[in-house]
Amino acid sequence: MATEHIVVVGAGQMGAGIAQVALVAGLRVTLVDVSKEGLAKGADRIRAGLAKLAEKGKLDAEKRKTAEANLATSTSITEVKDVDFAVEAVTENEDLKRRIFQELDTVVKPGGVLATNTSSIPITRIAASTKRPEAVIGMHFMNPVPVMQLVELIRGAATSDETYQKTRALAEKMGKTTVVSKDMPGFIVNRILIPMLNEACFALMEGLGTAEDIDTAMKLGTNQPMGPLQLADFIGLDTCLYIAEVLHKGLGDDKYRPCPLLRQYVDAGWYGKKSGRGFYKY
């Protein structure tokens, strides 16, 4: 079964980005969000992204028109019909994701795929909430989706070879490069990235250097485009803390213990760029 129509659940930055790359790849996309306001903002973000591609000469007028016409929106998963492939991209809340997958189970065609964009929650546990765990897979896009090339594919205990092949083919159709991870806390990217960001928090808390010096040292010393503290601000300190907690709990090793300074900033509501303050002010 060829993938022609996908539903993306969650109209935030990640969901809108996933929908945009799917539209550019020539797919029909239904964007779903329970919030009418959030849904409208997500659709506007997608149209703005398509316009930007057209301005840069990366999308011709006819393809842009087709992409815009292929976008539909809905506030209810159960109202969406003829779905070949689903990508869930809501907040990192396991109970919420499990409820969404129970609904997706009723709308995705037999032989279709139910993918989650989770960055840390075990795929096997999400899959257990459906009647077809073999069709469930992790499809972890990087942020911002239209720019970042990587997609992590995570196979749960029951994920079938057919599900994996369909998901890889879709990611490649979207112009992405894939890697495969076991279903372990943090997968590949966050298993390595979050401890680095967390260690930068410890370095700051211990007075090893200022935020600016720590970031400059890592940018120029390791050829990274962005320092770890600035990157944490862009990811969201609340998200970084959540993933650090998942690693600490799931792997049971104190080397993953979240930095107290990171926890304090989150308690203060300093989530980074999205809140106007984190390790830097925005």
CSV table of C-alpha atoms in Angstrom, one decimal:
chain,number,residue,atom,x,y,z
A,1,MET,CA,0.0,0.0,0.0
A,2,ALA,CA,1.5,3.3,-1.1
A,3,THR,CA,1.4,6.2,1.3
A,4,GLU,CA,-0.7,9.0,-0.1
A,5,HIS,CA,-2.6,10.5,2.8
A,6,ILE,CA,-1.1,11.1,6.3
A,7,VAL,CA,-2.6,12.5,9.4
A,8,VAL,CA,-0.3,14.6,11.7
A,9,VAL,CA,-1.6,14.9,15.2
A,10,GLY,CA,-0.4,18.1,17.0
A,11,ALA,CA,-0.2,21.5,15.2
A,12,GLY,CA,2.7,22.9,17.2
A,13,GLN,CA,6.1,23.6,15.7
A,14,MET,CA,7.0,20.0,15.3
A,15,GLY,CA,3.7,18.9,13.9
A,16,ALA,CA,3.5,21.8,11.5
A,17,GLY,CA,7.0,21.1,10.3
A,18,ILE,CA,6.3,17.4,9.7
A,19,ALA,CA,3.1,18.4,7.8
A,20,GLN,CA,5.1,20.9,5.7
A,21,VAL,CA,7.7,18.4,4.5
A,22,ALA,CA,5.0,15.8,3.8
A,23,LEU,CA,3.2,18.4,1.6
A,24,VAL,CA,6.4,19.3,-0.3
A,25,ALA,CA,6.8,15.6,-0.9
A,26,GLY,CA,3.5,15.5,-2.7
A,27,LEU,CA,1.3,13.9,0.0
A,28,ARG,CA,-2.1,14.8,1.2
A,29,VAL,CA,-2.0,15.9,4.8
A,30,THR,CA,-4.7,16.3,7.5
A,31,LEU,CA,-3.4,18.3,10.4
A,32,VAL,CA,-5.3,17.6,13.7
A,33,ASP,CA,-5.3,19.5,16.9
A,34,VAL,CA,-8.0,19.9,19.6
A,35,SER,CA,-7.3,23.6,19.8
A,36,LYS,CA,-8.9,25.6,17.0
A,37,GLU,CA,-6.5,28.5,17.6
A,38,GLY,CA,-3.5,26.1,17.7
A,39,LEU,CA,-4.8,24.5,14.5
A,40,ALA,CA,-5.1,27.8,12.7
A,41,LYS,CA,-1.6,28.9,13.8
A,42,GLY,CA,-0.2,25.6,12.6
A,43,ALA,CA,-1.8,25.9,9.2
A,44,ASP,CA,-0.5,29.5,8.9
A,45,ARG,CA,3.0,28.4,9.9
A,46,ILE,CA,2.8,25.7,7.1
A,47,ARG,CA,1.6,28.2,4.5
A,48,ALA,CA,4.4,30.6,5.5
A,49,GLY,CA,6.9,27.9,5.2
A,50,LEU,CA,5.8,27.0,1.7
A,51,ALA,CA,5.9,30.7,0.7
A,52,LYS,CA,9.4,30.9,2.0
A,53,LEU,CA,10.5,27.9,0.0
A,54,ALA,CA,8.9,29.5,-3.1
A,55,GLU,CA,10.7,32.8,-2.5
A,56,LYS,CA,14.0,30.9,-2.3
A,57,GLY,CA,13.2,29.1,-5.6
A,58,LYS,CA,13.0,25.7,-3.9
A,59,LEU,CA,9.3,25.2,-4.7
A,60,ASP,CA,7.7,26.3,-8.0
A,61,ALA,CA,4.4,28.0,-8.1
A,62,GLU,CA,2.4,25.0,-9.3
A,63,LYS,CA,3.8,22.7,-6.6
A,64,ARG,CA,3.2,25.3,-3.9
A,65,LYS,CA,-0.4,25.6,-5.1
A,66,THR,CA,-0.8,21.8,-5.0
A,67,ALA,CA,0.8,21.6,-1.6
A,68,GLU,CA,-1.6,24.2,-0.1
A,69,ALA,CA,-4.6,22.5,-1.7
A,70,ASN,CA,-3.5,19.1,-0.2
A,71,LEU,CA,-3.6,20.5,3.4
A,72,ALA,CA,-6.8,19.8,5.4
A,73,THR,CA,-7.4,20.4,9.1
A,74,SER,CA,-9.6,18.9,11.8
A,75,THR,CA,-10.1,19.1,15.5
A,76,SER,CA,-11.0,15.4,15.8
A,77,ILE,CA,-8.9,12.4,14.9
A,78,THR,CA,-12.0,10.2,14.5
A,79,GLU,CA,-13.4,12.5,11.7
A,80,VAL,CA,-10.4,11.9,9.5
A,81,LYS,CA,-10.9,9.3,6.7
A,82,ASP,CA,-8.7,7.1,4.4
A,83,VAL,CA,-5.5,7.4,6.4
A,84,ASP,CA,-2.5,5.5,5.2
A,85,PHE,CA,0.0,6.8,7.7
A,86,ALA,CA,-0.3,8.6,11.0
A,87,VAL,CA,2.4,10.7,12.8
A,88,GLU,CA,1.7,11.8,16.4
A,89,ALA,CA,3.6,14.9,17.4
A,90,VAL,CA,2.0,16.2,20.7
A,91,THR,CA,3.6,17.1,24.0
A,92,GLU,CA,5.7,14.4,25.8
A,93,ASN,CA,2.9,13.0,27.9
A,94,GLU,CA,2.6,9.3,27.8
A,95,ASP,CA,-1.0,9.0,28.9
A,96,LEU,CA,-2.0,11.6,26.2
A,97,LYS,CA,-0.1,9.7,23.5
A,98,ARG,CA,-1.6,6.4,24.5
A,99,ARG,CA,-5.1,7.9,24.2
A,100,ILE,CA,-4.3,9.3,20.8
A,101,PHE,CA,-3.0,6.0,19.6
A,102,GLN,CA,-6.2,4.3,20.6
A,103,GLU,CA,-8.0,6.8,18.4
A,104,LEU,CA,-5.6,6.4,15.5
A,105,ASP,CA,-6.1,2.7,15.7
A,106,THR,CA,-9.7,3.3,14.5
A,107,VAL,CA,-8.9,5.6,11.5
A,108,VAL,CA,-5.6,4.3,10.0
A,109,LYS,CA,-6.3,1.7,7.2
A,110,PRO,CA,-5.4,-1.9,7.7
A,111,GLY,CA,-1.7,-2.2,6.7
A,112,GLY,CA,-1.1,1.4,7.6
A,113,VAL,CA,1.5,2.8,10.0
A,114,LEU,CA,1.1,4.5,13.4
A,115,ALA,CA,4.2,6.5,14.2
A,116,THR,CA,5.1,8.7,17.1
A,117,ASN,CA,7.5,11.6,17.2
A,118,THR,CA,8.3,11.1,20.8
A,119,SER,CA,11.9,11.9,21.8
A,120,SER,CA,12.0,9.7,24.9
A,121,ILE,CA,8.9,7.6,25.7
A,122,PRO,CA,9.3,3.8,25.0
A,123,ILE,CA,7.7,2.8,21.7
A,124,THR,CA,6.8,-0.6,23.1
A,125,ARG,CA,4.6,1.0,25.8
A,126,ILE,CA,2.8,3.3,23.3
A,127,ALA,CA,2.3,0.3,21.0
A,128,ALA,CA,0.7,-1.7,23.8
A,129,SER,CA,-2.3,0.7,23.8
A,130,THR,CA,-3.3,-0.3,20.2
A,131,LYS,CA,-4.7,-3.5,18.7
A,132,ARG,CA,-1.8,-3.6,16.2
A,133,PRO,CA,1.5,-3.1,18.0
A,134,GLU,CA,3.3,-4.4,14.9
A,135,ALA,CA,2.2,-1.3,13.1
A,136,VAL,CA,3.7,1.2,15.7
A,137,ILE,CA,7.1,2.8,15.3
A,138,GLY,CA,9.1,5.7,16.5
A,139,MET,CA,9.7,8.4,13.9
A,140,HIS,CA,11.7,11.1,15.7
A,141,PHE,CA,12.2,14.2,13.6
A,142,MET,CA,14.7,16.9,14.6
A,143,ASN,CA,13.7,20.5,15.2
A,144,PRO,CA,13.2,22.5,13.0
A,145,VAL,CA,11.8,19.8,10.8
A,146,PRO,CA,12.1,21.5,7.4
A,147,VAL,CA,15.8,22.2,8.0
A,148,MET,CA,17.1,19.2,9.9
A,149,GLN,CA,18.0,16.2,7.8
A,150,LEU,CA,17.8,13.4,10.4
A,151,VAL,CA,15.0,11.1,11.4
A,152,GLU,CA,15.5,8.5,14.1
A,153,LEU,CA,13.5,5.3,13.5
A,154,ILE,CA,12.8,3.4,16.7
A,155,ARG,CA,11.5,-0.2,16.5
A,156,GLY,CA,9.4,-1.4,19.4
A,157,ALA,CA,9.4,-5.0,20.6
A,158,ALA,CA,6.6,-5.8,18.1
A,159,THR,CA,7.4,-3.5,15.2
A,160,SER,CA,7.2,-5.5,12.0
A,161,ASP,CA,9.8,-5.3,9.1
A,162,GLU,CA,7.0,-4.0,6.9
A,163,THR,CA,6.2,-1.1,9.2
A,164,TYR,CA,9.9,-0.2,9.3
A,165,GLN,CA,10.3,-0.3,5.5
A,166,LYS,CA,7.2,1.8,5.0
A,167,THR,CA,8.4,4.4,7.5
A,168,ARG,CA,11.9,4.5,6.1
A,169,ALA,CA,10.5,5.0,2.6
A,170,LEU,CA,8.3,7.8,3.7
A,171,ALA,CA,11.1,9.6,5.5
A,172,GLU,CA,13.3,9.3,2.4
A,173,LYS,CA,10.5,10.6,0.3
A,174,MET,CA,10.5,13.6,2.6
A,175,GLY,CA,14.2,14.1,1.9
A,176,LYS,CA,15.4,12.8,5.2
A,177,THR,CA,18.3,10.5,6.2
A,178,THR,CA,17.3,7.8,8.7
A,179,VAL,CA,19.1,6.0,11.5
A,180,VAL,CA,17.7,3.1,13.5
A,181,SER,CA,17.7,2.9,17.3
A,182,LYS,CA,16.8,0.3,19.8
A,183,ASP,CA,13.8,1.2,22.0
A,184,MET,CA,16.0,2.5,24.9
A,185,PRO,CA,15.6,5.7,26.9
A,186,GLY,CA,16.6,8.7,24.8
A,187,PHE,CA,17.2,6.6,21.7
A,188,ILE,CA,20.5,7.7,20.0
A,189,VAL,CA,20.4,11.5,19.8
A,190,ASN,CA,19.1,12.4,23.2
A,191,ARG,CA,21.0,9.6,24.9
A,192,ILE,CA,24.1,11.5,23.9
A,193,LEU,CA,22.9,15.1,23.6
A,194,ILE,CA,21.0,15.6,26.9
A,195,PRO,CA,23.9,14.4,29.2
A,196,MET,CA,26.1,16.9,27.4
A,197,LEU,CA,23.6,19.8,28.0
A,198,ASN,CA,23.1,18.6,31.5
A,199,GLU,CA,26.9,18.6,32.1
A,200,ALA,CA,27.0,22.2,30.8
A,201,CYS,CA,24.4,23.1,33.4
A,202,PHE,CA,26.6,21.6,36.1
A,203,ALA,CA,29.6,23.5,34.8
A,204,LEU,CA,27.6,26.8,35.0
A,205,MET,CA,26.3,25.9,38.5
A,206,GLU,CA,29.8,25.2,39.8
A,207,GLY,CA,31.2,28.4,38.4
A,208,LEU,CA,33.5,26.8,35.9
A,209,GLY,CA,32.7,29.6,33.5
A,210,THR,CA,30.0,32.0,32.5
A,211,ALA,CA,27.2,30.8,30.2
A,212,GLU,CA,28.8,32.8,27.4
A,213,ASP,CA,32.3,31.3,28.0
A,214,ILE,CA,31.0,27.8,28.3
A,215,ASP,CA,29.1,28.1,25.0
A,216,THR,CA,32.0,29.9,23.2
A,217,ALA,CA,34.4,27.2,24.4
A,218,MET,CA,32.2,24.4,23.0
A,219,LYS,CA,31.4,26.2,19.7
A,220,LEU,CA,35.0,27.0,18.9
A,221,GLY,CA,36.6,24.0,20.7
A,222,THR,CA,34.4,21.3,19.2
A,223,ASN,CA,33.1,23.0,16.0
A,224,GLN,CA,29.5,23.0,17.1
A,225,PRO,CA,27.2,25.6,15.5
A,226,MET,CA,25.6,26.5,18.9
A,227,GLY,CA,26.8,26.2,22.5
A,228,PRO,CA,25.1,23.7,24.8
A,229,LEU,CA,23.4,26.2,27.0
A,230,GLN,CA,22.0,28.2,24.1
A,231,LEU,CA,20.8,24.9,22.5
A,232,ALA,CA,19.1,23.9,25.7
A,233,ASP,CA,17.3,27.3,25.6
A,234,PHE,CA,16.2,26.6,22.1
A,235,ILE,CA,15.0,23.1,22.9
A,236,GLY,CA,13.2,24.2,26.0
A,237,LEU,CA,14.6,23.7,29.5
A,238,ASP,CA,11.4,21.9,30.6
A,239,THR,CA,11.9,19.5,27.7
A,240,CYS,CA,15.6,19.0,28.6
A,241,LEU,CA,14.6,18.3,32.2
A,242,TYR,CA,11.9,15.8,31.2
A,243,ILE,CA,14.2,13.8,29.0
A,244,ALA,CA,17.0,13.9,31.6
A,245,GLU,CA,14.5,12.5,34.1
A,246,VAL,CA,13.5,9.7,31.6
A,247,LEU,CA,17.2,8.8,31.2
A,248,HIS,CA,17.8,8.8,34.9
A,249,LYS,CA,14.8,6.7,35.7
A,250,GLY,CA,15.0,4.4,32.7
A,251,LEU,CA,18.7,3.7,32.9
A,252,GLY,CA,19.1,3.9,36.7
A,253,ASP,CA,22.6,5.5,36.6
A,254,ASP,CA,23.4,8.7,38.6
A,255,LYS,CA,25.4,10.1,35.7
A,256,TYR,CA,22.1,11.0,34.2
A,257,ARG,CA,20.9,12.9,37.3
A,258,PRO,CA,19.4,16.2,36.2
A,259,CYS,CA,21.4,19.3,37.3
A,260,PRO,CA,19.7,21.1,40.3
A,261,LEU,CA,20.2,24.4,38.4
A,262,LEU,CA,18.2,23.1,35.4
A,263,ARG,CA,15.4,22.0,37.7
A,264,GLN,CA,15.5,25.4,39.5
A,265,TYR,CA,15.2,27.3,36.2
A,266,VAL,CA,12.2,25.2,35.2
A,267,ASP,CA,10.6,25.7,38.6
A,268,ALA,CA,11.0,29.5,38.0
A,269,GLY,CA,9.3,29.2,34.6
A,270,TRP,CA,12.5,30.0,32.7
A,271,TYR,CA,12.1,27.6,29.9
A,272,GLY,CA,14.4,29.2,27.4
A,273,LYS,CA,13.6,31.0,24.2
A,274,LYS,CA,9.9,30.2,24.2
A,275,SER,CA,9.4,31.9,27.6
A,276,GLY,CA,11.8,34.8,27.0
A,277,ARG,CA,14.3,33.7,29.6
A,278,GLY,CA,16.5,30.7,30.2
A,279,PHE,CA,20.3,30.7,30.4
A,280,TYR,CA,19.9,33.8,28.3
A,281,LYS,CA,17.3,36.5,28.0
A,282,TYR,CA,15.3,36.8,24.7
